[in-house]
JSON list of C-alpha atoms in Angstrom, two decimals:
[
{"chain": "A", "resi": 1, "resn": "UNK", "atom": "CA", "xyz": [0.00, 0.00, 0.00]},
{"chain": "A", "resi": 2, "resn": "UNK", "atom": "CA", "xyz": [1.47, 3.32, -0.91]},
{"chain": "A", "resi": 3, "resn": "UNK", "atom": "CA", "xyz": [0.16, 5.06, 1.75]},
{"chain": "A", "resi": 4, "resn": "UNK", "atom": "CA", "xyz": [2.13, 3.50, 3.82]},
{"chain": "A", "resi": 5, "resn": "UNK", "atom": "CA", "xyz": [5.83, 5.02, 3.92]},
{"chain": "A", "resi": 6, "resn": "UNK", "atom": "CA", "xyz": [8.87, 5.68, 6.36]},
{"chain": "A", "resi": 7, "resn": "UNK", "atom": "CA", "xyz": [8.34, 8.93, 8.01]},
{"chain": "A", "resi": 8, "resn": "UNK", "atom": "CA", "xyz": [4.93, 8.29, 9.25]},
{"chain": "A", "resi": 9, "resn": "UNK", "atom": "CA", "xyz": [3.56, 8.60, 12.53]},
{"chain": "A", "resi": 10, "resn": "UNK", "atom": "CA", "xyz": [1.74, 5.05, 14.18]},
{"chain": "A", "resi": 11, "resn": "UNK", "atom": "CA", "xyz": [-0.14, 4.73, 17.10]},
{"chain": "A", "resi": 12, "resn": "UNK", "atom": "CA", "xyz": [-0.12, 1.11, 18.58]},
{"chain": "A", "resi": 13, "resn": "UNK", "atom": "CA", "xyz": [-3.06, 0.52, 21.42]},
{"chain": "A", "resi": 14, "resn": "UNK", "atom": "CA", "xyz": [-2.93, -1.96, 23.62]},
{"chain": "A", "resi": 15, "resn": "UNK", "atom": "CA", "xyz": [-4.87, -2.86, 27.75]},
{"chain": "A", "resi": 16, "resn": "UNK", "atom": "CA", "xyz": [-3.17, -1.96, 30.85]},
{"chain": "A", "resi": 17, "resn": "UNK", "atom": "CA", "xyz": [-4.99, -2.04, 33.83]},
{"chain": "A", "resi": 18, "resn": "UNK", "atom": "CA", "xyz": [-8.37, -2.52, 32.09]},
{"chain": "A", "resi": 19, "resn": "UNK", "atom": "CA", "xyz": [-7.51, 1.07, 30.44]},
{"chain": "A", "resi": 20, "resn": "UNK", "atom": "CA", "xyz": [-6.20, 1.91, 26.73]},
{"chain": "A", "resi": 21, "resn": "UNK", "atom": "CA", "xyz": [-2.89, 3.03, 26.04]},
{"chain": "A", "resi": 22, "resn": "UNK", "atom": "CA", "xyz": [-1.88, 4.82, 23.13]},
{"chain": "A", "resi": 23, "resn": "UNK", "atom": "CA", "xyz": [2.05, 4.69, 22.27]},
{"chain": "A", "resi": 24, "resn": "UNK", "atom": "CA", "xyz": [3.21, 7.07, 18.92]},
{"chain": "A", "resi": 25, "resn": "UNK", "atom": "CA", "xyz": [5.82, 5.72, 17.21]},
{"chain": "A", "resi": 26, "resn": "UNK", "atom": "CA", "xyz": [7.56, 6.40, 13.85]},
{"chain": "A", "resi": 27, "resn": "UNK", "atom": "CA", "xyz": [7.54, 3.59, 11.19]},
{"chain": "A", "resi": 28, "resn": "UNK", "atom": "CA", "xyz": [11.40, 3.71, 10.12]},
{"chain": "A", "resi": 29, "resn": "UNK", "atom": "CA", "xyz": [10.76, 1.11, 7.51]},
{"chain": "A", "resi": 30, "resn": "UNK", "atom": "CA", "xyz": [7.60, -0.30, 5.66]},
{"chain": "A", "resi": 31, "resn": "UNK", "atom": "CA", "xyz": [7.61, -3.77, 4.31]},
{"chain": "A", "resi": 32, "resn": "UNK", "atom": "CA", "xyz": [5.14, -5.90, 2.41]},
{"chain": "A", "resi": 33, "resn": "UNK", "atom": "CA", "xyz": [4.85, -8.08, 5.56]},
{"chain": "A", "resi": 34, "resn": "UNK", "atom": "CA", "xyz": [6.16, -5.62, 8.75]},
{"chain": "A", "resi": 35, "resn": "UNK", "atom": "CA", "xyz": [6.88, -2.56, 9.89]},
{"chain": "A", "resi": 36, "resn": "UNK", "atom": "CA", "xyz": [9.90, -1.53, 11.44]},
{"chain": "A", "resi": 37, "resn": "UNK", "atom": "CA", "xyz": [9.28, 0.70, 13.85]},
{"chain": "A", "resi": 38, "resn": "UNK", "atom": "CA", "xyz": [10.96, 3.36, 16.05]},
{"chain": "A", "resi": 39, "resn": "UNK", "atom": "CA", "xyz": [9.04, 3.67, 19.75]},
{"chain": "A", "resi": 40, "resn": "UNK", "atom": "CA", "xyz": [9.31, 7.15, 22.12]},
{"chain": "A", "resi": 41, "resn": "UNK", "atom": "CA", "xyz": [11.67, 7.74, 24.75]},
{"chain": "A", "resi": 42, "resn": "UNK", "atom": "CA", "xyz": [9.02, 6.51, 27.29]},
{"chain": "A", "resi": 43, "resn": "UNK", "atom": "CA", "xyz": [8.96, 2.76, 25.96]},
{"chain": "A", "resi": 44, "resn": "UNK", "atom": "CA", "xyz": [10.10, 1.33, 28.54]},
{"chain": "A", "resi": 45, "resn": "UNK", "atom": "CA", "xyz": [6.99, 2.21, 30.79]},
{"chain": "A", "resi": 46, "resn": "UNK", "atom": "CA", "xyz": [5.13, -0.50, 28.43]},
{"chain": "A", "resi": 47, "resn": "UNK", "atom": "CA", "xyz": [7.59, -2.89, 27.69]},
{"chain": "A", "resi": 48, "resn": "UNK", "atom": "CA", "xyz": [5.92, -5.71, 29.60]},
{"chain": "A", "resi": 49, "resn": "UNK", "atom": "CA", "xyz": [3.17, -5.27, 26.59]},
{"chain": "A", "resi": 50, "resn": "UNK", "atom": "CA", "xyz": [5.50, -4.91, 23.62]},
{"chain": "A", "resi": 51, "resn": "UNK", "atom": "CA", "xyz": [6.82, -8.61, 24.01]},
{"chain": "A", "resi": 52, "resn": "UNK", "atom": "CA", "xyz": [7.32, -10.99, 20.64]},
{"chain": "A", "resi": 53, "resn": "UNK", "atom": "CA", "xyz": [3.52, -12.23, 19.73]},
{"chain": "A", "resi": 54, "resn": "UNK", "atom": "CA", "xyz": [1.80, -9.97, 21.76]},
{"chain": "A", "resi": 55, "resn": "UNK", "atom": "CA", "xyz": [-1.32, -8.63, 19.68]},
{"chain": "A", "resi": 56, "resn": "UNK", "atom": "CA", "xyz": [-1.76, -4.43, 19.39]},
{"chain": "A", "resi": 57, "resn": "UNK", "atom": "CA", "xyz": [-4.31, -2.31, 17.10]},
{"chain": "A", "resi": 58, "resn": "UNK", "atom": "CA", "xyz": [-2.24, -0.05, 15.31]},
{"chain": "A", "resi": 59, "resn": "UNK", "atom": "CA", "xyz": [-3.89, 3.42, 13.42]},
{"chain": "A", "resi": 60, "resn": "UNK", "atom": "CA", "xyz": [-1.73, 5.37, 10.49]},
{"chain": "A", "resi": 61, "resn": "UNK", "atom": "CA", "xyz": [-2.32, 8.86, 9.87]},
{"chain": "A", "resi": 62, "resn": "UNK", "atom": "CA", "xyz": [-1.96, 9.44, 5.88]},
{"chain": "A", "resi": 63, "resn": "UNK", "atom": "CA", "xyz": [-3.29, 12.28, 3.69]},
{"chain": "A", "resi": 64, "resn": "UNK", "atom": "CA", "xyz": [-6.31, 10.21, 2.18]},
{"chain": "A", "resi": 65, "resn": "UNK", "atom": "CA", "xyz": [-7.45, 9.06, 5.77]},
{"chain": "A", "resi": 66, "resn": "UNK", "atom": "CA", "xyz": [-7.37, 6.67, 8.85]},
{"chain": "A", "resi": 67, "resn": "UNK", "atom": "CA", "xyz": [-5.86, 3.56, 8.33]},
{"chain": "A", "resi": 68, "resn": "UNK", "atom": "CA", "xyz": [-6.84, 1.06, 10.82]},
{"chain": "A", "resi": 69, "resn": "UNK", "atom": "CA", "xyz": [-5.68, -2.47, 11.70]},
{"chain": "A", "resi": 70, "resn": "UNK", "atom": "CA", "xyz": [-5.01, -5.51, 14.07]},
{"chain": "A", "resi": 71, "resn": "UNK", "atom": "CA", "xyz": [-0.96, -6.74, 14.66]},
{"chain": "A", "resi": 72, "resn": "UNK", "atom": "CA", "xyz": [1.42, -8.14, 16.21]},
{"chain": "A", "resi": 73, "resn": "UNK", "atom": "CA", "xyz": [4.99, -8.03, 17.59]},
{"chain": "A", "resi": 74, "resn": "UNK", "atom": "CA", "xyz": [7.46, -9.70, 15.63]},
{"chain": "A", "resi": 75, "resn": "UNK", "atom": "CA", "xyz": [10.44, -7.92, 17.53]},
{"chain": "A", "resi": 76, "resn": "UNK", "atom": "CA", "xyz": [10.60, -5.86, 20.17]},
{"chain": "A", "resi": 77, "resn": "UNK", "atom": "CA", "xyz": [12.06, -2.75, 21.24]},
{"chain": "A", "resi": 78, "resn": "UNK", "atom": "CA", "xyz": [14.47, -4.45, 23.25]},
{"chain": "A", "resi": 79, "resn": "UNK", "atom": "CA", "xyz": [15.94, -6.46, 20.37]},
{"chain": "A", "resi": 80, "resn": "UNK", "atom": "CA", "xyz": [17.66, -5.06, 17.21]},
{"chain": "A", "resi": 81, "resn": "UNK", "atom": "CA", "xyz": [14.65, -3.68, 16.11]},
{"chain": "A", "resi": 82, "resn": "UNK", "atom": "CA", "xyz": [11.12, -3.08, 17.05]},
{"chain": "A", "resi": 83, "resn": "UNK", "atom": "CA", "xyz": [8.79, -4.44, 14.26]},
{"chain": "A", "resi": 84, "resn": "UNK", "atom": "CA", "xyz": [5.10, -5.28, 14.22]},
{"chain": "A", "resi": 85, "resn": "UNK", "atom": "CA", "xyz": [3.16, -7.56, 11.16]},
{"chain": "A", "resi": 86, "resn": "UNK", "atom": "CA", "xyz": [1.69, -5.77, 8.01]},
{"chain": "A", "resi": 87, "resn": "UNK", "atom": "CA", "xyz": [-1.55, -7.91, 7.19]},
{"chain": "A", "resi": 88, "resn": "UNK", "atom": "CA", "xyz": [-2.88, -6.31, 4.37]},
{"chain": "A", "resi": 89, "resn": "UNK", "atom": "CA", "xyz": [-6.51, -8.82, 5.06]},
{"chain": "A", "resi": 90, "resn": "UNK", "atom": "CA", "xyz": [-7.02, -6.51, 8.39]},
{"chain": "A", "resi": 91, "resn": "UNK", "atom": "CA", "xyz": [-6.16, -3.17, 7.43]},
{"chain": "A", "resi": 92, "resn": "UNK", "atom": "CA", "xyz": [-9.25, -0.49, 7.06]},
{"chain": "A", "resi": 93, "resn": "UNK", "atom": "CA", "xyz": [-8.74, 2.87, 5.30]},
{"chain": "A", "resi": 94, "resn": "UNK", "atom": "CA", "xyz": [-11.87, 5.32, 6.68]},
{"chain": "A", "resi": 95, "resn": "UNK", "atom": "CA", "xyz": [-11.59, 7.93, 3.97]},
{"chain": "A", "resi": 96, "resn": "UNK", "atom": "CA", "xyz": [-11.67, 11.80, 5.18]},
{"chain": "A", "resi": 97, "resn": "UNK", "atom": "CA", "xyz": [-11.22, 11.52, 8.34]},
{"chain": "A", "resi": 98, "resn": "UNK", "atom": "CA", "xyz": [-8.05, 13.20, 9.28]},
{"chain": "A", "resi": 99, "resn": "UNK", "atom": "CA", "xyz": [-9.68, 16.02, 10.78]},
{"chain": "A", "resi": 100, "resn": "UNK", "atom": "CA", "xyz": [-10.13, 18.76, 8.26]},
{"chain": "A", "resi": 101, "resn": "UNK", "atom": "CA", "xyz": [-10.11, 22.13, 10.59]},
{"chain": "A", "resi": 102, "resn": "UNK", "atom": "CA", "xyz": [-9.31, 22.51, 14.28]},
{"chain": "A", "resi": 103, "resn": "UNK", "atom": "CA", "xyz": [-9.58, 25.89, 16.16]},
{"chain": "A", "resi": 104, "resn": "UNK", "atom": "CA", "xyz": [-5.78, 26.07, 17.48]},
{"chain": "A", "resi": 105, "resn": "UNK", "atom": "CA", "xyz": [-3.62, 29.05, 18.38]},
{"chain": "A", "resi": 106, "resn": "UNK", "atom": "CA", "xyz": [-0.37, 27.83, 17.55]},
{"chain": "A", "resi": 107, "resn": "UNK", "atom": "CA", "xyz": [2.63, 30.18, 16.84]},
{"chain": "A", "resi": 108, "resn": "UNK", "atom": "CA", "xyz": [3.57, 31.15, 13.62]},
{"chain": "A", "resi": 109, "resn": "UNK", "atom": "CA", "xyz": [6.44, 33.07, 11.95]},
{"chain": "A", "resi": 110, "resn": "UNK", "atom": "CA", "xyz": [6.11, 34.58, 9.02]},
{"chain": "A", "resi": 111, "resn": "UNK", "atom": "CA", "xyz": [9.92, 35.26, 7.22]},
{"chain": "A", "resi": 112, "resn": "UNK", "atom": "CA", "xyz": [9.82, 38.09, 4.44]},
{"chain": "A", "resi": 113, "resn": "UNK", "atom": "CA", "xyz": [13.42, 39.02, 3.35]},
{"chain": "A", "resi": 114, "resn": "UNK", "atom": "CA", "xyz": [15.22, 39.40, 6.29]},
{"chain": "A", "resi": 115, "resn": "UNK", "atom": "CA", "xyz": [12.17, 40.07, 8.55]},
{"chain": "A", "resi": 116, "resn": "UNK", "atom": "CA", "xyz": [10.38, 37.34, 10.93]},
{"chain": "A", "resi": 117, "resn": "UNK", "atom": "CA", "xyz": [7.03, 38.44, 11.59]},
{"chain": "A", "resi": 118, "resn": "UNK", "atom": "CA", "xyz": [5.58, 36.19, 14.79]},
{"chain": "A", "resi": 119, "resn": "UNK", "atom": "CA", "xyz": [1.53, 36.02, 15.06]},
{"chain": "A", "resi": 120, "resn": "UNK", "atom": "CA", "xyz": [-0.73, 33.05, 15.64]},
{"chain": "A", "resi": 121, "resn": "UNK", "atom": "CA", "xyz": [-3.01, 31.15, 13.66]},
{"chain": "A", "resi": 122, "resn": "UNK", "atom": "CA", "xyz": [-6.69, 30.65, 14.77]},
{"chain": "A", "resi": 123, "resn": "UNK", "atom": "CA", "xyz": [-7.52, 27.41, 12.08]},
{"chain": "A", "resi": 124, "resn": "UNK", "atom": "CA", "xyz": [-5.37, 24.98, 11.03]},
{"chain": "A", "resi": 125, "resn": "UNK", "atom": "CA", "xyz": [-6.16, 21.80, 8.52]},
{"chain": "A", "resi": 126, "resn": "UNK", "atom": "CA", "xyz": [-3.97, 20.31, 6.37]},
{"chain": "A", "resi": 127, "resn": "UNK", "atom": "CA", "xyz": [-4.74, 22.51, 3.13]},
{"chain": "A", "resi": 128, "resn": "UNK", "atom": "CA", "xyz": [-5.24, 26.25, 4.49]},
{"chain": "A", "resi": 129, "resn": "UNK", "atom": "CA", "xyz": [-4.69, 27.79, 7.85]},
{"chain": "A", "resi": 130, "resn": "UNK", "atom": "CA", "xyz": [-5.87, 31.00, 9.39]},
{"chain": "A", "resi": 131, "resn": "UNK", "atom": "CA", "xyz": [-3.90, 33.77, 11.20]},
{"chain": "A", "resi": 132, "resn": "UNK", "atom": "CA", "xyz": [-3.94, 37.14, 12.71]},
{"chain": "A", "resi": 133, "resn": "UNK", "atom": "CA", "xyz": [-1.59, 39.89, 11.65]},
{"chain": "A", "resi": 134, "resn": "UNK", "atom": "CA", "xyz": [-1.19, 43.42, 12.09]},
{"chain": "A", "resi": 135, "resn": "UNK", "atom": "CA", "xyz": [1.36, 43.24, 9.29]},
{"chain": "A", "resi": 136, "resn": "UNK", "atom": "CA", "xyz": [-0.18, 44.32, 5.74]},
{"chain": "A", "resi": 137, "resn": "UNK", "atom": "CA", "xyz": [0.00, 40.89, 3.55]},
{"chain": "A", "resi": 138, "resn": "UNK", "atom": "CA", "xyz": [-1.87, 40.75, -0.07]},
{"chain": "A", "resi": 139, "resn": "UNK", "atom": "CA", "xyz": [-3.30, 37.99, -1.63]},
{"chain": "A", "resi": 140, "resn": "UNK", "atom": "CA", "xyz": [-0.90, 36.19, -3.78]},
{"chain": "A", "resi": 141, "resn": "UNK", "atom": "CA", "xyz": [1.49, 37.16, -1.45]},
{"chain": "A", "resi": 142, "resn": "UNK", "atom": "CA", "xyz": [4.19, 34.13, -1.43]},
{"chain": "A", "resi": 143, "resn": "UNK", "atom": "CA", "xyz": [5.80, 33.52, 1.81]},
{"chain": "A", "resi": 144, "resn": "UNK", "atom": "CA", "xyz": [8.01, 30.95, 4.26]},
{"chain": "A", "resi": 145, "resn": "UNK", "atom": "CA", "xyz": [6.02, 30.10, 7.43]},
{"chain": "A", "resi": 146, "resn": "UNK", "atom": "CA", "xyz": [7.29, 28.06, 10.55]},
{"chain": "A", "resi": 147, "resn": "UNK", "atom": "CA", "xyz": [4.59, 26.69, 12.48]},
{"chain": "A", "resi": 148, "resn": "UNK", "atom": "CA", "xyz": [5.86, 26.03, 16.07]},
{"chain": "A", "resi": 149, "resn": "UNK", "atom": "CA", "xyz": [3.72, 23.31, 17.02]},
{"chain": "A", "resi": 150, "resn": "UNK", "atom": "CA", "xyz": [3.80, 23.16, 20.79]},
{"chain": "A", "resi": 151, "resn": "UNK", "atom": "CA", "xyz": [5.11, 20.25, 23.17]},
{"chain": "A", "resi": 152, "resn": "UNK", "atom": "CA", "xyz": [7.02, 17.80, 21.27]},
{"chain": "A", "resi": 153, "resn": "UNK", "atom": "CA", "xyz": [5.01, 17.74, 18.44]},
{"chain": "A", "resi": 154, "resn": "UNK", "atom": "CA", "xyz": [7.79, 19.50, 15.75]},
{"chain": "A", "resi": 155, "resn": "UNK", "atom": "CA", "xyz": [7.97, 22.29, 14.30]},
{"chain": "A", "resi": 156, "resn": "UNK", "atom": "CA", "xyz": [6.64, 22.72, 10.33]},
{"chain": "A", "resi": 157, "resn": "UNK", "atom": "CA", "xyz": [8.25, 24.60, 7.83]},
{"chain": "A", "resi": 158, "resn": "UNK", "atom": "CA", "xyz": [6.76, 25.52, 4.77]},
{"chain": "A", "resi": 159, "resn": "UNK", "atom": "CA", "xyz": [6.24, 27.89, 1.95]},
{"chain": "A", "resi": 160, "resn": "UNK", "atom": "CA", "xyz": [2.56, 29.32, 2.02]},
{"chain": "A", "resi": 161, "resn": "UNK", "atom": "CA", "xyz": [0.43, 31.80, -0.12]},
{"chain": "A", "resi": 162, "resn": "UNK", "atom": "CA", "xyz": [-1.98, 34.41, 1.11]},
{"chain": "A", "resi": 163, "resn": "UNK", "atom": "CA", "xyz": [-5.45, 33.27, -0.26]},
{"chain": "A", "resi": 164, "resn": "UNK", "atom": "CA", "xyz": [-7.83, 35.42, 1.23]},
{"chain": "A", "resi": 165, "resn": "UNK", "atom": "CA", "xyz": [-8.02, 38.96, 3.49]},
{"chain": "A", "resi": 166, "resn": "UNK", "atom": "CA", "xyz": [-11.23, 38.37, 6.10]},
{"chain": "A", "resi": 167, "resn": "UNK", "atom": "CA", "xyz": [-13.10, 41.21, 4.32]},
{"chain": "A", "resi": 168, "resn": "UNK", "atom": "CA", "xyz": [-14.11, 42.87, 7.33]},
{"chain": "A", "resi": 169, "resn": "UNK", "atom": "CA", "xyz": [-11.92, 42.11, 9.79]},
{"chain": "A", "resi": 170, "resn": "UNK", "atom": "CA", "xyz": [-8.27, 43.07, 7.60]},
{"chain": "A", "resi": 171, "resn": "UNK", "atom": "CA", "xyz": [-6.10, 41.96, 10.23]},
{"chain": "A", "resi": 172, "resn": "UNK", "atom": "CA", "xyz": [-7.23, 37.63, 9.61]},
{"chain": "A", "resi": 173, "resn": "UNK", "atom": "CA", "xyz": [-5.86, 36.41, 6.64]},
{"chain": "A", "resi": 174, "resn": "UNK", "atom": "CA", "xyz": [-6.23, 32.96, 5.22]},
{"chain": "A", "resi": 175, "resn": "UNK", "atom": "CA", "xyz": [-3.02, 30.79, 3.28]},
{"chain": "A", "resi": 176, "resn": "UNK", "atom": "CA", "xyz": [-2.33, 27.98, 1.60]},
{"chain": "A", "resi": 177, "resn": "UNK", "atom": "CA", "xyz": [0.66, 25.60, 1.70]},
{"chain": "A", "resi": 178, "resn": "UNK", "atom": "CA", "xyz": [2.20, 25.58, -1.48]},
{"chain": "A", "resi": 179, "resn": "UNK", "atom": "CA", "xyz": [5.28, 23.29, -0.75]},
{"chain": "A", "resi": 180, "resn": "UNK", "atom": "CA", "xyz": [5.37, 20.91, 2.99]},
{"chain": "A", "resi": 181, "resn": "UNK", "atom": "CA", "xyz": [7.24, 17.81, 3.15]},
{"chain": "A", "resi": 182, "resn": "UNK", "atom": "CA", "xyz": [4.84, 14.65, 3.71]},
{"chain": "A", "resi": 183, "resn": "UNK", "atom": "CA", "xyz": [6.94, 13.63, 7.26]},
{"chain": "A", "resi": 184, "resn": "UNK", "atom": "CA", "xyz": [6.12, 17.76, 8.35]},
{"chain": "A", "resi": 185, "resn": "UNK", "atom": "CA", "xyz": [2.31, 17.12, 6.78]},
{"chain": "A", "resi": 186, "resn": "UNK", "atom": "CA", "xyz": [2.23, 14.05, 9.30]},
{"chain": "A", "resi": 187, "resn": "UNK", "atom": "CA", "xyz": [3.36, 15.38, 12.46]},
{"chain": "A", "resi": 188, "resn": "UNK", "atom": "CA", "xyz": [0.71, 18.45, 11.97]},
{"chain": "A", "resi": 189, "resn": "UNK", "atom": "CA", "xyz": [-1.95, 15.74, 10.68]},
{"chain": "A", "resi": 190, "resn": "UNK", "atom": "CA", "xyz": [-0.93, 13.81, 14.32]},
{"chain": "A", "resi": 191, "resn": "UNK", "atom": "CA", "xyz": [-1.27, 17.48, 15.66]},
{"chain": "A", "resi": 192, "resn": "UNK", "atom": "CA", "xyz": [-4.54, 18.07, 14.89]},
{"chain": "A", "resi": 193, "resn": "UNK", "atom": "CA", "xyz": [-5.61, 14.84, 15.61]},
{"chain": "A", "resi": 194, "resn": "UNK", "atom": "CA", "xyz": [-4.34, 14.92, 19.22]},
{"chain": "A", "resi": 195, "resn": "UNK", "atom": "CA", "xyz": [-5.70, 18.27, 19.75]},
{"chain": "A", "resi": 196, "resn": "UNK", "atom": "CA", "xyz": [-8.83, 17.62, 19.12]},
{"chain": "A", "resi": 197, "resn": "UNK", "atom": "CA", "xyz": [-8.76, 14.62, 20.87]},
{"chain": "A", "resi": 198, "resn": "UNK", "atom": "CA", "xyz": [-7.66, 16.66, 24.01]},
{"chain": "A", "resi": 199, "resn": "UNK", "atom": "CA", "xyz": [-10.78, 19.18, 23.85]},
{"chain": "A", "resi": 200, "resn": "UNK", "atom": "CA", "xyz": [-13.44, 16.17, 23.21]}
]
């Protein structure tokens, strides 16, 4: 499956205590029959669960949608490698469902020539965002934007076009990402997914 590629984010769920847990990891390598996969810092914490043959649900975050499906450990983190099974019969792809708009005030720097303009955004999705600015941009206006994503969640930088001036309120503007790396498009798709996770 194409969708599927190194770079990605993963989340792998598995019981503890009668309660979910949700560990993000980064697929390092994507096989026909496994993925190879790097886990967080905080591993160790779970590593009673992330044993050879142990069974996880495991959701990818890809530009066309959710892709869902049942695993298990082939490796584990405390081996060479940490890798889980790719069975293609279990996977689900839910179409559209990465969350097209959340309401987050995340800081943003604008760079024009050797000027950084700092505001914050009000919407973000994964084709436009929206952001306040008492700078004067115009539409068509090309420019590099670093969205500083907060916690550990990375920092995105991109070049962006002005699409639209709020026509009554001239300080909101609206861009567009015109060139974003898919492994930057990722970590703010896992962004926005989190986040509005967290205000549910």
């Amino acid at each position: 499956m194409d969708l599927i590629k190194a770079g990605q984010k993963i989340s792998i769920y598995f019981e503890k205590a009668n309660n979910k847990v949700e560990m993000v990891c980064t697929i390092n390598e994507a096989y026909s029959d496994r993925l190879v996969l790097e886990p967080p810092q905080y591993f160790m914490r779970y590593v009673e669960f992330l044993q050879v043959g142990n069974p996880l649900m495991a959701k990818i975050f890809t530009k066309l949608g959710t892709i869902d499906f049942n695993t298990v450990i082939i490796s584990s983190p405390l081996e060479d490698d940490f890798a889980v099974e790719l069975d293609y019969n279990s996977i689900k792809l839910t179409e559209n469902s990465e969350l097209p708009v959340v309401n987050a005030m995340v800081n943003l720097d604008i760079i024009l020539g050797e000027s950084t303009y700092k505001v914050k955004t009000f919407e973000i999705s994964t084709e436009f965002f929206r952001f306040y600015s008492d700078t004067e941009f115009k539409v068509g206006d090309t420019l590099d934007f670093i969205l500083n994503l907060p916690k550990d969640y990375g920092i995105i930088k991109f070049k962006g076009v002005i699409s639209e001036i709020d026509p009554i309120y001239d300080n909101e503007y609206t861009a567009n990402y015109l060139t974003i790396s898919e492994s930057d498009r990722q970590d703010l798709l896992y962004y926005m997914y989190m986040y509005s996770a967290d205000i549910e």
